Amino acid sequence: MKFAGRLDLVPPYLFAELERKIEEKHRAGIDVISLGIGDPDLPPPPEVVEEMRRQVAEPANHRYPSNRGLEPFREAVAGFYRDRFNTEIDPDTEVIPVLGGKEGVAHIALACLEPGDVSLSPEPGYPPYTSGPLFAGADLHYLPLRAENDFMPALADIPTQVADRANLLFLNYPNNPTGAILADGFFERAIDFARRHSLIVVHDSSYSEIAFEGYRPPSFLETPGAKDVGVEIFSLSKGWNMTGWRVAWIAGNAEIVERYRQLKTNLDSGMFDALQLAAVAALTRARDFPQEMSQVYRRRRDLMIEALAATGLPAAPPKATPYIWAAIPEGYSSATFTELVLEEAAVVVSPGPSFGPSGEGYVRISLTVADDRLEEAARRIASSLRVAATA
Ligand SMILES: Cc1ncc(COP(=O)(O)O)c(C=O)c1O
């Protein structure tokens, strides 16, 4: 059999490899604690589940949806942006539902890039910032996110000939995997850069609702001029514990939204109407739910940071996201450290380089497991490090 060569352009999907390792341990009867994947352990808001139950019982909701999305869904998104970000979105032309943020990230590349174009993709970063452009036949230019730059891309370092060939710039704040938050004035600089080089900015806002100590992450669309150059991808997955539902949207520049709709009419048939109507409940009646979840993650963050510090692994507490980006101890690579905690502690963490080469020297710890399991994982990591130190 012959398959498309584009599938070989990207390494096996990070989490597929982690899942395989976890499965192996499970089969061997080992109690593995996975801090590898950002998949919330707690249930969605009850109002949303109840609304879904009601809407799924409506026969009219079971027909093909439209790719544009239902008016109540688009209105609810506009209302949410107005109240949360003080930003106006035209529900008729500036928003489209997508089947999870991942669909948006991967497919926006198909709508915006062609062979010969360049995608400016941050790394370490969410893997579809790489695979989406490669599948579209475009070239990649990685933007390294380094601690010394507060994990912001250095736009000024991009060679002019690369910037001129670029047609897409991915940004993501609060950031996965580093947990970094947006630096002051960065969106303004990105808009200016996009104007100078005629490129499209896609801001992935998947983590804007998980933030701590009063910090409220901004929307890209709040920045003057943002809608002239780009769009934002927003997902209910993390803030509302709805990863399995696949509910997200792309909002912003009307031309990009329309082009995306055109692409989608050829790829899928839109989001189940019942899901869209349940999402309305999330955005109206359960609007504050992510703040409750942020309290939970803040408690878990402190617990894990304290445990890591006690084992000589100081990590900065993130101001947002359910992730700790921990620098690994001297004498290890990200891979050998990940191997150590998997083999000695049966704890799964994500090695930094799985998010890109600049992730070397780090692991990502996800806080999406119950407190008692997280405490147990911290205890096990500490004892595996003690064992390794005395070995
Ligand atoms: C940065 C980032 N963007 C987008 C997503 C996609 O989330 P979903 O497809 O569940 O909306 C994730 C999920 O982990 C992510 O980390």
PDB file of C-alpha atoms in Angstrom, residues 229-352:
ATOM      1  CA  VAL A 229      -4.755  41.087  10.776  1.00  0.00           C
ATOM      2  CA  GLY A 230      -6.046  37.986  12.474  1.00  0.00           C
ATOM      3  CA  VAL A 231      -8.288  35.732  14.465  1.00  0.00           C
ATOM      4  CA  GLU A 232      -8.441  34.073  17.850  1.00  0.00           C
ATOM      5  CA  ILE A 233      -9.201  30.447  18.604  1.00  0.00           C
ATOM      6  CA  PHE A 234     -11.146  29.936  21.824  1.00  0.00           C
ATOM      7  CA  SER A 235     -12.109  26.575  23.313  1.00  0.00           C
ATOM      8  CA  LEU A 236     -14.447  25.409  26.073  1.00  0.00           C
ATOM      9  CA  SER A 237     -12.221  22.354  26.619  1.00  0.00           C
ATOM     10  CA  LYS A 238      -9.993  23.451  29.480  1.00  0.00           C
ATOM     11  CA  GLY A 239     -11.964  26.130  31.327  1.00  0.00           C
ATOM     12  CA  TRP A 240     -15.245  24.212  31.371  1.00  0.00           C
ATOM     13  CA  ASN A 241     -13.829  20.644  31.595  1.00  0.00           C
ATOM     14  CA  MET A 242     -15.313  19.786  28.200  1.00  0.00           C
ATOM     15  CA  THR A 243     -12.397  18.263  26.278  1.00  0.00           C
ATOM     16  CA  GLY A 244     -14.534  15.388  24.978  1.00  0.00           C
ATOM     17  CA  TRP A 245     -17.247  17.685  23.626  1.00  0.00           C
ATOM     18  CA  ARG A 246     -15.079  19.302  20.918  1.00  0.00           C
ATOM     19  CA  VAL A 247     -16.534  22.809  21.252  1.00  0.00           C
ATOM     20  CA  ALA A 248     -14.510  25.822  20.177  1.00  0.00           C
ATOM     21  CA  TRP A 249     -14.691  28.735  17.761  1.00  0.00           C
ATOM     22  CA  ILE A 250     -12.630  31.020  15.591  1.00  0.00           C
ATOM     23  CA  ALA A 251     -13.432  34.725  15.958  1.00  0.00           C
ATOM     24  CA  GLY A 252     -12.061  37.919  14.471  1.00  0.00           C
ATOM     25  CA  ASN A 253     -11.322  39.029  10.912  1.00  0.00           C
ATOM     26  CA  ALA A 254     -14.468  38.457   8.802  1.00  0.00           C
ATOM     27  CA  GLU A 255     -12.573  37.520   5.659  1.00  0.00           C
ATOM     28  CA  ILE A 256     -10.577  34.812   7.450  1.00  0.00           C
ATOM     29  CA  VAL A 257     -13.761  33.527   9.112  1.00  0.00           C
ATOM     30  CA  GLU A 258     -15.499  33.342   5.718  1.00  0.00           C
ATOM     31  CA  ARG A 259     -12.531  31.579   4.095  1.00  0.00           C
ATOM     32  CA  TYR A 260     -12.480  29.136   6.992  1.00  0.00           C
ATOM     33  CA  ARG A 261     -16.195  28.448   6.506  1.00  0.00           C
ATOM     34  CA  GLN A 262     -15.529  27.766   2.829  1.00  0.00           C
ATOM     35  CA  LEU A 263     -12.799  25.279   3.790  1.00  0.00           C
ATOM     36  CA  LYS A 264     -15.028  23.582   6.363  1.00  0.00           C
ATOM     37  CA  THR A 265     -17.888  23.054   3.928  1.00  0.00           C
ATOM     38  CA  ASN A 266     -15.483  20.646   2.207  1.00  0.00           C
ATOM     39  CA  LEU A 267     -14.193  18.918   5.337  1.00  0.00           C
ATOM     40  CA  ASP A 268     -17.040  18.476   7.803  1.00  0.00           C
ATOM     41  CA  SER A 269     -20.672  19.379   8.279  1.00  0.00           C
ATOM     42  CA  GLY A 270     -20.476  21.597  11.311  1.00  0.00           C
ATOM     43  CA  MET A 271     -21.051  21.181  15.029  1.00  0.00           C
ATOM     44  CA  PHE A 272     -24.002  19.136  16.378  1.00  0.00           C
ATOM     45  CA  ASP A 273     -26.759  21.668  17.108  1.00  0.00           C
ATOM     46  CA  ALA A 274     -27.351  20.209  20.585  1.00  0.00           C
ATOM     47  CA  LEU A 275     -23.688  20.859  21.423  1.00  0.00           C
ATOM     48  CA  GLN A 276     -23.925  24.441  20.232  1.00  0.00           C
ATOM     49  CA  LEU A 277     -27.000  25.015  22.401  1.00  0.00           C
ATOM     50  CA  ALA A 278     -25.321  23.432  25.429  1.00  0.00           C
ATOM     51  CA  ALA A 279     -22.324  25.702  24.763  1.00  0.00           C
ATOM     52  CA  VAL A 280     -24.713  28.659  25.063  1.00  0.00           C
ATOM     53  CA  ALA A 281     -25.439  27.488  28.628  1.00  0.00           C
ATOM     54  CA  ALA A 282     -21.679  27.364  29.335  1.00  0.00           C
ATOM     55  CA  LEU A 283     -21.222  30.922  28.061  1.00  0.00           C
ATOM     56  CA  THR A 284     -24.213  32.362  29.893  1.00  0.00           C
ATOM     57  CA  ARG A 285     -25.320  30.385  32.941  1.00  0.00           C
ATOM     58  CA  ALA A 286     -21.934  28.784  33.706  1.00  0.00           C
ATOM     59  CA  ARG A 287     -19.771  31.717  32.729  1.00  0.00           C
ATOM     60  CA  ASP A 288     -17.932  31.865  36.054  1.00  0.00           C
ATOM     61  CA  PHE A 289     -17.218  28.142  36.205  1.00  0.00           C
ATOM     62  CA  PRO A 290     -13.604  28.478  34.949  1.00  0.00           C
ATOM     63  CA  GLN A 291     -12.853  30.746  37.894  1.00  0.00           C
ATOM     64  CA  GLU A 292     -13.877  27.955  40.250  1.00  0.00           C
ATOM     65  CA  MET A 293     -11.629  25.586  38.298  1.00  0.00           C
ATOM     66  CA  SER A 294      -8.802  28.088  38.542  1.00  0.00           C
ATOM     67  CA  GLN A 295      -9.065  27.856  42.351  1.00  0.00           C
ATOM     68  CA  VAL A 296      -8.684  24.089  42.097  1.00  0.00           C
ATOM     69  CA  TYR A 297      -5.616  24.348  39.832  1.00  0.00           C
ATOM     70  CA  ARG A 298      -4.093  27.029  42.001  1.00  0.00           C
ATOM     71  CA  ARG A 299      -4.270  24.724  45.034  1.00  0.00           C
ATOM     72  CA  ARG A 300      -2.758  21.869  43.028  1.00  0.00           C
ATOM     73  CA  ARG A 301      -0.090  24.151  41.573  1.00  0.00           C
ATOM     74  CA  ASP A 302       1.045  25.207  45.057  1.00  0.00           C
ATOM     75  CA  LEU A 303       1.043  21.632  46.283  1.00  0.00           C
ATOM     76  CA  MET A 304       3.222  20.439  43.389  1.00  0.00           C
ATOM     77  CA  ILE A 305       5.586  23.449  43.424  1.00  0.00           C
ATOM     78  CA  GLU A 306       6.165  22.916  47.149  1.00  0.00           C
ATOM     79  CA  ALA A 307       6.824  19.204  46.667  1.00  0.00           C
ATOM     80  CA  LEU A 308       9.240  19.859  43.787  1.00  0.00           C
ATOM     81  CA  ALA A 309      11.099  22.542  45.760  1.00  0.00           C
ATOM     82  CA  ALA A 310      11.547  20.094  48.654  1.00  0.00           C
ATOM     83  CA  THR A 311      13.301  17.685  46.275  1.00  0.00           C
ATOM     84  CA  GLY A 312      15.643  20.387  44.967  1.00  0.00           C
ATOM     85  CA  LEU A 313      13.620  21.059  41.812  1.00  0.00           C
ATOM     86  CA  PRO A 314      12.602  24.688  42.041  1.00  0.00           C
ATOM     87  CA  ALA A 315       9.976  25.688  39.436  1.00  0.00           C
ATOM     88  CA  ALA A 316       8.321  29.071  39.025  1.00  0.00           C
ATOM     89  CA  PRO A 317       4.608  28.973  39.874  1.00  0.00           C
ATOM     90  CA  PRO A 318       2.711  29.771  36.649  1.00  0.00           C
ATOM     91  CA  LYS A 319       0.173  32.632  36.698  1.00  0.00           C
ATOM     92  CA  ALA A 320      -2.086  30.709  34.313  1.00  0.00           C
ATOM     93  CA  THR A 321      -2.662  27.272  32.692  1.00  0.00           C
ATOM     94  CA  PRO A 322      -2.876  23.898  34.455  1.00  0.00           C
ATOM     95  CA  TYR A 323       0.818  23.228  33.706  1.00  0.00           C
ATOM     96  CA  ILE A 324       4.126  23.509  35.517  1.00  0.00           C
ATOM     97  CA  TRP A 325       7.143  23.878  33.232  1.00  0.00           C
ATOM     98  CA  ALA A 326       9.876  22.485  35.434  1.00  0.00           C
ATOM     99  CA  ALA A 327      13.601  22.724  34.722  1.00  0.00           C
ATOM    100  CA  ILE A 328      15.123  19.293  35.295  1.00  0.00           C
ATOM    101  CA  PRO A 329      18.014  18.597  37.670  1.00  0.00           C
ATOM    102  CA  GLU A 330      21.601  18.711  36.474  1.00  0.00           C
ATOM    103  CA  GLY A 331      22.921  15.458  35.090  1.00  0.00           C
ATOM    104  CA  TYR A 332      19.705  14.608  33.230  1.00  0.00           C
ATOM    105  CA  SER A 333      18.261  15.316  29.820  1.00  0.00           C
ATOM    106  CA  SER A 334      14.513  15.776  29.500  1.00  0.00           C
ATOM    107  CA  ALA A 335      14.321  12.230  28.114  1.00  0.00           C
ATOM    108  CA  THR A 336      16.390  10.571  30.859  1.00  0.00           C
ATOM    109  CA  PHE A 337      14.494  12.466  33.562  1.00  0.00           C
ATOM    110  CA  THR A 338      11.134  11.442  32.065  1.00  0.00           C
ATOM    111  CA  GLU A 339      12.393   7.857  31.883  1.00  0.00           C
ATOM    112  CA  LEU A 340      13.534   8.003  35.536  1.00  0.00           C
ATOM    113  CA  VAL A 341      10.180   9.143  36.875  1.00  0.00           C
ATOM    114  CA  LEU A 342       8.311   6.689  34.674  1.00  0.00           C
ATOM    115  CA  GLU A 343      10.441   3.713  35.646  1.00  0.00           C
ATOM    116  CA  GLU A 344      11.098   4.556  39.330  1.00  0.00           C
ATOM    117  CA  ALA A 345       7.925   6.433  40.250  1.00  0.00           C
ATOM    118  CA  ALA A 346       5.409   5.206  37.637  1.00  0.00           C
ATOM    119  CA  VAL A 347       4.590   8.852  37.002  1.00  0.00           C
ATOM    120  CA  VAL A 348       4.227  10.181  33.480  1.00  0.00           C
ATOM    121  CA  VAL A 349       5.425  13.701  32.714  1.00  0.00           C
ATOM    122  CA  SER A 350       5.864  15.207  29.242  1.00  0.00           C
ATOM    123  CA  PRO A 351       9.479  15.645  28.110  1.00  0.00           C
ATOM    124  CA  GLY A 352      10.027  19.249  26.972  1.00  0.00           C
TER     125      GLY A 352
END
